[in-house]
Short mmCIF file of C-alpha atoms in Angstrom, two decimals:
data_model
loop_
_atom_site.label_atom_id
_atom_site.label_comp_id
_atom_site.label_asym_id
_atom_site.label_seq_id
_atom_site.Cartn_x
_atom_site.Cartn_y
_atom_site.Cartn_z
CA MET Y 1 -218.17 -153.46 14.93
CA SER Y 2 -217.28 -156.17 12.33
CA ALA Y 3 -216.15 -155.58 8.67
CA ARG Y 4 -219.10 -155.84 5.95
CA ARG Y 5 -218.68 -157.66 2.82
CA PRO Y 6 -220.56 -155.48 0.22
CA ALA Y 7 -221.33 -156.77 -3.27
CA MET Y 8 -218.51 -155.91 -5.58
CA THR Y 9 -217.33 -156.85 -8.97
CA ALA Y 10 -213.85 -157.35 -10.24
CA LEU Y 11 -213.68 -157.65 -13.95
CA LEU Y 12 -210.23 -158.90 -14.85
CA THR Y 13 -208.78 -159.57 -18.16
CA ALA Y 14 -205.03 -159.71 -19.18
CA ALA Y 15 -202.55 -160.02 -22.05
CA LEU Y 16 -199.25 -158.96 -22.93
CA VAL Y 17 -197.23 -158.27 -26.21
CA VAL Y 18 -194.02 -160.07 -26.58
CA ARG Y 19 -191.23 -157.91 -28.05
CA ALA Y 20 -187.65 -158.42 -28.69
CA ALA Y 21 -185.29 -159.82 -26.13
CA ALA Y 22 -183.59 -157.39 -23.84
CA ALA Y 23 -181.57 -157.23 -20.59
CA ALA Y 24 -184.40 -156.05 -18.36
CA GLN Y 25 -188.15 -156.84 -17.88
CA GLN Y 26 -190.54 -153.66 -18.03
CA LEU Y 27 -194.05 -153.63 -18.22
CA THR Y 28 -196.31 -149.99 -18.80
CA PHE Y 29 -199.40 -149.28 -17.36
CA THR Y 30 -201.68 -146.79 -18.80
CA PRO Y 31 -204.95 -145.98 -17.08
CA TYR Y 32 -208.38 -145.53 -18.60
CA HIS Y 33 -208.34 -141.97 -16.74
CA THR Y 34 -205.30 -140.32 -16.32
CA ASP Y 35 -206.50 -138.52 -13.14
CA GLY Y 36 -207.09 -142.01 -11.62
CA THR Y 37 -210.80 -140.92 -10.60
CA TYR Y 38 -213.88 -142.91 -11.27
CA ASP Y 39 -217.69 -143.31 -10.85
CA VAL Y 40 -219.32 -145.90 -8.73
CA GLY Y 41 -219.87 -148.86 -10.97
CA GLU Y 42 -217.84 -147.53 -13.73
CA ARG Y 43 -214.92 -149.69 -15.05
CA VAL Y 44 -211.51 -148.89 -13.72
CA GLY Y 45 -208.58 -150.28 -16.01
CA TRP Y 46 -205.31 -150.07 -17.17
CA HIS Y 47 -203.84 -150.89 -20.55
CA VAL Y 48 -200.68 -153.39 -20.02
CA ALA Y 49 -197.93 -153.13 -22.64
CA VAL Y 50 -193.97 -154.08 -22.87
CA ALA Y 51 -191.92 -151.06 -23.02
CA ALA Y 52 -190.11 -150.66 -26.20
CA GLY Y 53 -186.83 -152.49 -26.30
CA GLN Y 54 -187.86 -154.55 -23.21
CA THR Y 55 -188.79 -158.31 -22.80
CA ALA Y 56 -191.60 -159.82 -20.53
CA ALA Y 57 -191.35 -163.84 -20.56
CA GLY Y 58 -193.68 -165.80 -18.18
CA THR Y 59 -196.67 -165.23 -16.38
CA TYR Y 60 -197.37 -162.23 -14.21
CA THR Y 61 -199.88 -162.18 -11.47
CA TYR Y 62 -201.94 -159.50 -9.71
CA VAL Y 63 -204.25 -158.97 -6.89
CA VAL Y 64 -206.90 -156.17 -6.83
CA LYS Y 65 -207.96 -154.84 -3.15
CA ARG Y 66 -210.65 -152.49 -2.07
CA ASP Y 67 -209.44 -149.67 0.15
CA GLY Y 68 -205.97 -151.52 0.29
CA LEU Y 69 -207.34 -154.55 2.30
CA ALA Y 70 -210.17 -156.42 0.94
CA VAL Y 71 -209.14 -158.94 -1.98
CA ILE Y 72 -212.04 -158.50 -4.52
CA GLY Y 73 -210.04 -160.17 -7.54
CA ARG Y 74 -207.01 -161.92 -8.90
CA GLY Y 75 -205.70 -162.51 -12.23
CA THR Y 76 -202.69 -163.31 -14.70
CA LEU Y 77 -200.83 -161.51 -17.55
CA ASP Y 78 -199.95 -164.11 -20.34
CA PRO Y 79 -197.02 -162.78 -22.57
CA SER Y 80 -198.22 -164.94 -25.48
CA SER Y 81 -201.69 -163.20 -25.82
CA GLY Y 82 -200.29 -159.79 -27.34
CA HIS Y 83 -202.75 -157.20 -25.38
CA ALA Y 84 -203.40 -156.72 -21.80
CA THR Y 85 -206.04 -154.80 -19.61
CA ILE Y 86 -206.67 -155.08 -15.82
CA GLU Y 87 -210.12 -153.94 -14.91
CA ALA Y 88 -212.13 -153.65 -11.70
CA SER Y 89 -215.24 -151.82 -10.41
CA LEU Y 90 -216.62 -150.89 -7.08
CA ASP Y 91 -220.51 -150.57 -6.44
CA ARG Y 92 -219.55 -148.08 -3.54
CA PRO Y 93 -217.05 -145.22 -3.04
CA GLY Y 94 -213.56 -146.26 -2.34
CA MET Y 95 -210.24 -146.82 -3.36
CA LEU Y 96 -208.54 -149.77 -5.61
CA LEU Y 97 -205.10 -150.78 -5.02
CA VAL Y 98 -203.71 -153.50 -7.77
CA GLU Y 99 -200.43 -155.16 -6.86
CA VAL Y 100 -198.78 -157.02 -10.07
CA ARG Y 101 -195.85 -159.30 -9.36
CA PRO Y 102 -193.30 -160.56 -12.10
CA PRO Y 103 -192.93 -164.29 -12.99
CA ALA Y 104 -191.52 -166.34 -10.52
CA GLY Y 105 -187.60 -166.58 -10.75
CA THR Y 106 -187.21 -163.47 -12.55
CA ALA Y 107 -185.62 -160.10 -11.34
CA GLY Y 108 -188.70 -158.13 -11.20
CA PHE Y 109 -189.51 -154.93 -12.75
CA HIS Y 110 -186.03 -153.33 -13.25
CA GLY Y 111 -186.06 -149.50 -13.51
CA ALA Y 112 -189.88 -149.09 -12.90
CA SER Y 113 -190.50 -146.08 -10.76
CA LYS Y 114 -193.43 -147.64 -9.06
CA SER Y 115 -191.61 -150.99 -8.24
CA GLU Y 116 -190.84 -152.14 -4.84
CA LEU Y 117 -189.53 -155.45 -3.67
CA GLY Y 118 -190.20 -156.84 -7.14
CA ARG Y 119 -193.87 -155.59 -7.65
CA VAL Y 120 -195.66 -152.54 -9.16
CA LEU Y 121 -198.57 -150.94 -7.63
CA LEU Y 122 -201.41 -149.03 -9.15
CA GLY Y 123 -204.07 -146.98 -7.85
CA ALA Y 124 -207.50 -145.53 -8.60
CA ALA Y 125 -210.09 -143.53 -6.81
CA VAL Y 126 -213.99 -144.34 -7.20
CA ALA Y 127 -216.11 -141.57 -6.18
CA PRO Y 128 -213.44 -140.37 -3.51
CA ARG Y 129 -215.52 -137.36 -2.31
CA ARG Y 130 -218.06 -139.56 -1.05
CA ILE Y 131 -215.99 -141.87 1.14
CA ARG Y 132 -216.94 -141.64 4.74
CA ALA Y 133 -215.15 -142.28 8.13
CA SER Y 134 -215.40 -145.76 9.46
CA GLY Y 135 -216.48 -144.87 12.88
CA ARG Y 136 -218.11 -142.23 14.74
CA ARG Y 137 -216.53 -139.46 17.05
CA PRO Y 138 -217.35 -140.21 20.83
CA ALA Y 139 -220.15 -138.26 22.28
CA ASP Y 140 -217.72 -136.66 24.75
CA PHE Y 141 -214.93 -136.02 22.41
CA ASP Y 142 -215.26 -132.22 22.70
CA ALA Y 143 -215.41 -132.21 26.40
CA PHE Y 144 -212.43 -134.38 26.60
CA TRP Y 145 -210.24 -132.27 24.66
CA ALA Y 146 -211.40 -129.04 26.35
CA ALA Y 147 -210.49 -130.58 29.88
CA GLU Y 148 -207.33 -131.28 28.60
CA LEU Y 149 -206.53 -128.02 27.05
CA SER Y 150 -207.61 -126.69 30.65
CA ARG Y 151 -205.11 -129.12 32.03
CA LEU Y 152 -202.51 -127.50 29.82
CA ASP Y 153 -203.46 -123.96 30.43
CA SER Y 154 -203.06 -124.77 34.29
CA VAL Y 155 -199.19 -125.17 33.26
CA PRO Y 156 -197.07 -122.23 32.59
CA ALA Y 157 -195.55 -122.36 29.40
CA ASP Y 158 -192.39 -120.56 30.41
CA PRO Y 159 -190.61 -120.59 27.04
CA VAL Y 160 -187.02 -120.64 26.99
CA LEU Y 161 -184.99 -119.54 23.73
CA THR Y 162 -181.46 -119.81 23.34
CA PRO Y 163 -179.96 -118.03 20.37
CA GLY Y 164 -178.32 -119.95 17.79
CA GLU Y 165 -176.22 -119.30 14.46
CA SER Y 166 -178.69 -119.11 11.55
CA GLY Y 167 -176.19 -119.41 8.94
CA ARG Y 168 -177.84 -116.47 7.08
CA PRO Y 169 -177.39 -112.74 7.57
CA ASP Y 170 -181.14 -112.19 7.14
CA VAL Y 171 -182.24 -114.83 9.82
CA ALA Y 172 -182.25 -114.96 13.61
CA TYR Y 173 -182.45 -118.58 15.09
CA PHE Y 174 -183.19 -119.91 18.29
CA THR Y 175 -183.74 -123.36 19.91
CA ILE Y 176 -186.75 -123.24 22.36
CA ARG Y 177 -188.20 -125.39 25.39
CA MET Y 178 -191.34 -125.17 26.70
CA ASN Y 179 -193.48 -126.92 29.65
CA ASN Y 180 -196.13 -129.43 28.75
CA VAL Y 181 -198.36 -131.55 31.08
CA GLY Y 182 -197.03 -134.17 33.28
CA GLY Y 183 -193.78 -132.53 33.76
CA ALA Y 184 -192.84 -133.21 30.10
CA HIS Y 185 -191.30 -130.30 27.70
CA ILE Y 186 -191.66 -129.17 24.22
CA TYR Y 187 -188.40 -128.79 22.12
CA GLY Y 188 -188.26 -127.02 19.04
CA GLN Y 189 -186.27 -124.50 16.86
CA LEU Y 190 -187.66 -121.05 15.79
CA ALA Y 191 -186.31 -118.75 12.92
CA LYS Y 192 -187.55 -115.20 11.97
CA PRO Y 193 -186.27 -112.53 9.36
CA SER Y 194 -183.68 -110.25 11.08
CA ARG Y 195 -184.52 -106.82 10.03
CA GLN Y 196 -182.22 -104.27 11.67
CA GLU Y 197 -182.99 -100.56 11.73
CA ASP Y 198 -181.20 -98.53 14.44
CA GLY Y 199 -179.83 -101.75 16.15
CA ARG Y 200 -183.45 -103.11 16.69
CA GLU Y 201 -185.54 -105.86 15.17
CA GLU Y 202 -188.81 -104.54 13.93
CA GLY Y 203 -191.79 -105.88 11.94
CA THR Y 204 -194.35 -108.52 12.23
CA PHE Y 205 -194.82 -111.67 10.07
CA PRO Y 206 -197.11 -114.43 9.07
CA ALA Y 207 -196.51 -117.70 11.18
CA LEU Y 208 -195.71 -121.16 10.15
CA LEU Y 209 -195.81 -124.23 12.59
CA ILE Y 210 -194.00 -127.11 11.31
CA LEU Y 211 -194.87 -130.46 12.64
CA GLN Y 212 -192.74 -133.42 12.39
CA TRP Y 213 -193.11 -137.03 10.66
CA ALA Y 214 -193.12 -140.44 12.47
CA SER Y 215 -189.82 -141.92 13.51
CA ALA Y 216 -187.74 -143.05 16.43
CA PRO Y 217 -186.53 -139.58 17.81
CA TYR Y 218 -184.20 -137.51 15.56
CA PRO Y 219 -182.65 -133.95 15.49
CA LEU Y 220 -184.37 -131.38 13.79
CA GLN Y 221 -182.61 -129.71 10.87
CA ARG Y 222 -181.73 -126.03 11.15
CA ASP Y 223 -182.54 -125.24 7.54
CA TRP Y 224 -185.98 -126.78 7.77
CA VAL Y 225 -186.74 -123.37 9.64
CA THR Y 226 -184.33 -120.82 8.42
CA ASP Y 227 -185.33 -121.36 4.56
CA TYR Y 228 -188.81 -120.43 5.40
CA ALA Y 229 -187.85 -117.56 7.56
CA ALA Y 230 -185.60 -116.06 4.58
CA ARG Y 231 -188.89 -115.94 2.64
CA GLY Y 232 -190.59 -113.67 5.27
CA TRP Y 233 -192.23 -116.29 7.86
CA LEU Y 234 -192.00 -116.56 11.31
CA VAL Y 235 -191.68 -120.21 11.86
CA LEU Y 236 -191.65 -122.70 14.54
CA ASN Y 237 -190.57 -126.44 14.31
CA VAL Y 238 -191.10 -128.95 17.34
CA GLU Y 239 -190.28 -132.28 18.18
CA PRO Y 240 -193.29 -134.92 18.56
CA HIS Y 241 -191.17 -136.15 21.58
CA ASP Y 242 -190.22 -135.08 24.99
CA VAL Y 243 -186.30 -134.83 23.62
CA PRO Y 244 -184.03 -131.75 22.78
CA ALA Y 245 -184.15 -130.98 19.32
CA ASP Y 246 -180.48 -130.36 18.75
CA MET Y 247 -178.31 -133.18 19.95
CA PRO Y 248 -175.82 -135.11 18.40
CA GLN Y 249 -177.38 -138.41 16.59
CA ALA Y 250 -175.40 -140.61 19.24
CA PHE Y 251 -177.88 -139.05 21.71
CA TYR Y 252 -181.00 -140.34 20.02
CA ASP Y 253 -179.30 -143.79 19.27
CA ALA Y 254 -178.81 -144.25 22.85
CA LEU Y 255 -182.56 -143.52 24.09
CA PRO Y 256 -184.36 -146.35 25.46
CA GLN Y 257 -186.05 -148.72 22.97
CA LEU Y 258 -189.30 -148.29 24.25
CA ILE Y 259 -189.49 -144.62 23.15
CA LYS Y 260 -188.33 -145.95 19.61
CA SER Y 261 -191.78 -147.82 19.63
CA TYR Y 262 -193.63 -144.63 20.91
CA GLY Y 263 -196.62 -145.40 18.57
CA LEU Y 264 -197.85 -148.01 20.61
CA ILE Y 265 -197.32 -146.71 24.19
CA GLY Y 266 -200.47 -146.02 25.96
CA ARG Y 267 -202.96 -147.30 23.23
CA HIS Y 268 -204.98 -148.82 25.72
CA SER Y 269 -206.18 -145.54 27.40
CA ARG Y 270 -206.92 -142.18 25.95
CA ASP Y 271 -205.46 -140.54 29.38
CA GLU Y 272 -202.25 -142.44 28.68
CA SER Y 273 -201.80 -142.52 25.03
CA TYR Y 274 -198.14 -141.13 23.67
CA PHE Y 275 -200.27 -139.03 21.32
CA LEU Y 276 -202.08 -136.99 24.06
CA PRO Y 277 -198.97 -134.96 25.25
CA MET Y 278 -197.82 -134.77 21.72
CA TYR Y 279 -201.08 -133.06 20.47
CA LEU Y 280 -201.05 -130.89 23.56
CA GLY Y 281 -197.64 -129.77 23.01
CA ASP Y 282 -198.28 -128.95 19.46
CA TYR Y 283 -201.35 -126.89 20.47
CA ARG Y 284 -199.05 -125.06 22.80
CA ALA Y 285 -196.57 -124.42 19.99
CA ALA Y 286 -199.52 -122.87 17.86
CA GLU Y 287 -200.64 -120.61 20.80
CA TYR Y 288 -197.07 -119.56 21.48
CA LEU Y 289 -196.59 -118.25 17.92
CA ALA Y 290 -199.86 -116.43 18.12
CA SER Y 291 -198.89 -114.95 21.58
CA ARG Y 292 -195.72 -113.35 20.03
CA ALA Y 293 -195.38 -109.50 19.24
CA ASP Y 294 -193.97 -110.34 15.97
CA TRP Y 295 -196.68 -112.36 14.72
CA ASN Y 296 -198.96 -110.25 12.27
CA GLY Y 297 -202.03 -111.39 13.99
CA ARG Y 298 -203.60 -112.64 10.52
CA THR Y 299 -201.85 -115.75 9.25
CA LEU Y 300 -201.19 -118.94 11.26
CA VAL Y 301 -200.45 -121.80 9.15
CA VAL Y 302 -199.95 -125.42 10.48
CA MET Y 303 -197.94 -127.80 8.08
CA GLY Y 304 -196.82 -131.45 8.32
CA THR Y 305 -196.13 -134.71 6.37
CA SER Y 306 -197.31 -138.03 7.46
CA MET Y 307 -197.37 -137.89 11.39
CA GLY Y 308 -197.00 -134.41 10.94
CA GLY Y 309 -200.01 -134.11 9.03
CA GLN Y 310 -201.90 -136.16 11.51
CA GLN Y 311 -200.67 -133.62 14.13
CA GLY Y 312 -201.67 -130.77 12.01
CA PHE Y 313 -205.34 -132.03 11.90
CA ALA Y 314 -205.38 -132.03 15.60
CA VAL Y 315 -203.91 -128.69 16.24
CA ALA Y 316 -206.17 -127.02 13.45
CA GLY Y 317 -209.09 -128.85 14.97
CA LEU Y 318 -208.04 -127.60 18.56
CA ASP Y 319 -206.93 -124.15 18.06
CA PRO Y 320 -209.34 -121.67 16.03
CA ARG Y 321 -206.35 -119.28 15.45
CA VAL Y 322 -204.99 -121.57 12.74
CA THR Y 323 -205.95 -120.01 9.44
CA ALA Y 324 -204.40 -122.77 7.03
CA LEU Y 325 -203.76 -126.26 7.34
CA ILE Y 326 -201.25 -128.02 4.94
CA ALA Y 327 -201.22 -131.75 5.40
CA ASN Y 328 -199.17 -134.04 3.24
CA VAL Y 329 -200.13 -137.65 2.88
CA PRO Y 330 -201.41 -137.40 6.77
CA ALA Y 331 -201.48 -140.30 9.18
CA GLY Y 332 -203.76 -141.25 11.54
CA CYS Y 333 -206.80 -140.85 9.19
CA ASP Y 334 -209.72 -143.30 10.11
CA LEU Y 335 -208.16 -145.23 12.66
CA LEU Y 336 -210.93 -147.69 12.67
CA GLY Y 337 -210.79 -148.34 9.18
CA PRO Y 338 -209.79 -151.98 9.42
CA LEU Y 339 -213.05 -152.80 11.31
CA ALA Y 340 -214.62 -151.60 7.83
CA GLY Y 341 -212.44 -153.58 5.63
CA ARG Y 342 -210.02 -150.76 5.19
CA ALA Y 343 -206.22 -151.14 5.38
CA ALA Y 344 -205.03 -149.47 8.58
CA PRO Y 345 -202.95 -146.11 8.54
CA TYR Y 346 -200.06 -145.36 10.81
CA PRO Y 347 -199.67 -146.07 13.75
CA ASN Y 348 -201.50 -149.25 12.74
CA TRP Y 349 -203.16 -149.74 15.99
CA ASP Y 350 -204.86 -153.15 16.75
CA VAL Y 351 -208.38 -151.64 17.08
CA GLU Y 352 -209.99 -155.06 17.16
CA ARG Y 353 -209.25 -154.67 20.78
CA PRO Y 354 -212.20 -152.71 22.50
CA GLU Y 355 -209.85 -150.64 24.79
CA VAL Y 356 -207.50 -149.84 21.62
CA ARG Y 357 -210.46 -148.95 19.65
CA ARG Y 358 -211.95 -146.70 22.29
CA THR Y 359 -208.71 -144.77 22.60
CA ALA Y 360 -208.34 -144.53 19.07
CA SER Y 361 -211.56 -142.48 18.64
CA TYR Y 362 -209.90 -139.73 20.29
CA PHE Y 363 -206.85 -139.22 18.27
CA ASP Y 364 -208.39 -139.99 14.79
CA ALA Y 365 -207.47 -137.07 12.48
CA ALA Y 366 -210.82 -137.72 10.82
CA HIS Y 367 -212.37 -136.80 14.11
CA PHE Y 368 -210.86 -133.48 14.52
CA ALA Y 369 -211.68 -132.66 10.69
CA PRO Y 370 -215.12 -131.47 11.42
CA ARG Y 371 -213.84 -128.79 14.00
CA ILE Y 372 -211.50 -127.15 11.51
CA ARG Y 373 -212.64 -124.17 10.10
CA ALA Y 374 -209.19 -123.23 8.43
CA ARG Y 375 -208.55 -123.44 4.91
CA ALA Y 376 -207.05 -126.94 3.96
CA LEU Y 377 -204.47 -128.27 1.34
CA VAL Y 378 -204.42 -132.08 1.67
CA SER Y 379 -202.67 -134.80 -0.45
CA MET Y 380 -203.30 -138.47 -0.72
CA GLY Y 381 -200.94 -140.98 -2.48
CA PHE Y 382 -203.09 -143.50 -4.22
CA ILE Y 383 -200.47 -146.53 -3.63
CA ASP Y 384 -199.62 -145.32 -0.35
CA GLU Y 385 -199.47 -148.30 1.82
CA THR Y 386 -198.36 -146.30 5.09
CA THR Y 387 -201.06 -143.92 5.13
CA PRO Y 388 -203.79 -145.25 2.93
CA PRO Y 389 -205.67 -142.77 0.66
CA ALA Y 390 -209.32 -144.20 1.83
CA GLY Y 391 -208.75 -142.91 5.20
CA ILE Y 392 -207.43 -139.44 4.07
CA TRP Y 393 -210.48 -138.94 1.83
CA ALA Y 394 -212.56 -139.70 4.71
CA ALA Y 395 -210.87 -137.03 6.76
CA PHE Y 396 -210.83 -134.60 3.89
CA ASN Y 397 -214.56 -134.99 3.14
CA GLN Y 398 -215.36 -134.02 6.78
CA LEU Y 399 -213.39 -130.75 6.47
CA PRO Y 400 -216.29 -128.02 6.60
CA GLY Y 401 -214.25 -125.42 5.33
CA LEU Y 402 -212.80 -124.36 2.01
CA LYS Y 403 -210.23 -126.91 1.10
CA GLU Y 404 -208.24 -128.40 -2.02
CA ALA Y 405 -207.29 -132.02 -2.47
CA VAL Y 406 -204.18 -133.00 -4.18
CA PRO Y 407 -204.43 -136.62 -5.50
CA LEU Y 408 -200.87 -138.29 -6.14
CA VAL Y 409 -202.01 -140.83 -8.44
CA ASP Y 410 -198.62 -142.55 -9.13
CA SER Y 411 -197.42 -142.11 -5.46
CA PRO Y 412 -196.44 -144.17 -2.58
CA HIS Y 413 -195.74 -142.79 0.83
CA ASN Y 414 -193.60 -139.69 0.88
CA HIS Y 415 -190.26 -141.50 1.82
CA MET Y 416 -190.64 -143.76 -1.15
CA ALA Y 417 -191.87 -141.55 -3.74
CA THR Y 418 -189.72 -139.75 -6.42
CA PRO Y 419 -189.95 -135.88 -6.96
CA GLU Y 420 -191.95 -136.54 -9.95
CA GLN Y 421 -194.68 -138.60 -8.15
CA VAL Y 422 -195.09 -135.89 -5.53
CA LEU Y 423 -194.88 -132.94 -7.99
CA PRO Y 424 -198.61 -131.96 -7.77
CA TYR Y 425 -198.29 -131.59 -4.09
CA THR Y 426 -194.82 -129.58 -4.09
CA ARG Y 427 -196.37 -127.15 -6.66
CA ARG Y 428 -199.38 -126.49 -4.69
CA LEU Y 429 -197.39 -126.25 -1.52
CA ALA Y 430 -195.30 -123.46 -3.14
CA ALA Y 431 -198.29 -121.80 -4.50
CA TRP Y 432 -200.22 -121.74 -1.17
CA LEU Y 433 -197.19 -120.62 0.78
CA ASP Y 434 -196.47 -117.81 -1.53
CA VAL Y 435 -200.30 -116.65 -1.41
CA LEU Y 436 -200.47 -117.02 2.28
CA ALA Y 437 -197.25 -115.14 2.96
CA GLY Y 438 -198.66 -112.32 1.03
CA GLY Y 439 -201.65 -112.02 3.05
CA GLY Y 440 -203.79 -113.61 0.18
CA ASP Y 441 -206.50 -116.68 -0.04
CA PRO Y 442 -204.64 -119.57 -2.00
CA LEU Y 443 -207.91 -121.07 -2.90
CA GLU Y 444 -208.97 -117.75 -4.95
CA SER Y 445 -206.06 -118.70 -7.31
CA ALA Y 446 -206.71 -122.72 -7.28
CA PRO Y 447 -206.41 -124.40 -10.71
#
């Protein structure tokens, strides 16, 4: 597969207002549409100005990219002109990413919330609900995963729960270990409301499975589960790696370097990919929650950020018991995007290699999406370069069930974003969990 170069137009004009000198340089960018969303062929743009009390001397430069990769325009901003706009358009659904850089030799955009390494990023969506995945699911996708789940079922889970201190009088806390395929294990932590009557625990609860973001292995924090348990959830949080979840940091620091680059392990083969036991372990964790007598039998939510969202798509696609998927800027969406001119999502596989391309097709979150019947809440950051929004839209658009998108127009990836940039997601997350905990449908109350 080779990248196509569709006809595109980038209409670029620019100017700046020069104000009184100040200690810092600061530009403001006001989008034509506050929601950052436009139609195919419509002018996408930003009004550019110098913030009150600031100064902007010299020539600013910018680049406009389609889907975070293909450069479709360049321009300069001249402070002497008095006014400025940046404009572009696309003749097909996609995302626009604009990178603005300050004059050479200056200190950059001081205090700008969107600045990183002396630059500002701007994002916009063009007909995003019509963005499609770059590649097709393999013909044997369902058969492959059915065989892998059968292989997992042949391995007894043998869960081992070890009680621990919850730090809260109303919450019971445990660490957990279960068997996975190939002699591996699933490690995590579990918490639940502790309601005592005549010395016995009782009650059933909605279940929440929390999946983790990408990183070299790290310990799980106890309050990641106890806070939700205090709000009435039976909650399980699992490691994506075959390592205990509660060791001192020195233990994780001393792990072999190979595991710290796990994203590239086995990318040449679907049978050897690091993500195979990861996805299977996540599936077993969901099934374990559903097997417990204290699950209410109705609500099973899978939630994760970045690689956690990627895993969430896989679990919700593999396990029909999942009733809700919450994926914040999910990774692994549209892994074949670079072949169609889109920026690569984490784990940034070199899909130009045929064997890697074949492997990626079995682990792409977008390929699990058509199997998902759960209600879904999915966010995407318009200036996210780690999990680019075009791929997330491609996965979201293939969800056949009821769903809600949360566009984060000003947000980079979650670990670089401010609370204000991700506020639309955190508000909807809280609303969804409150409604789900009560047995309701969050989409009935969606704005």
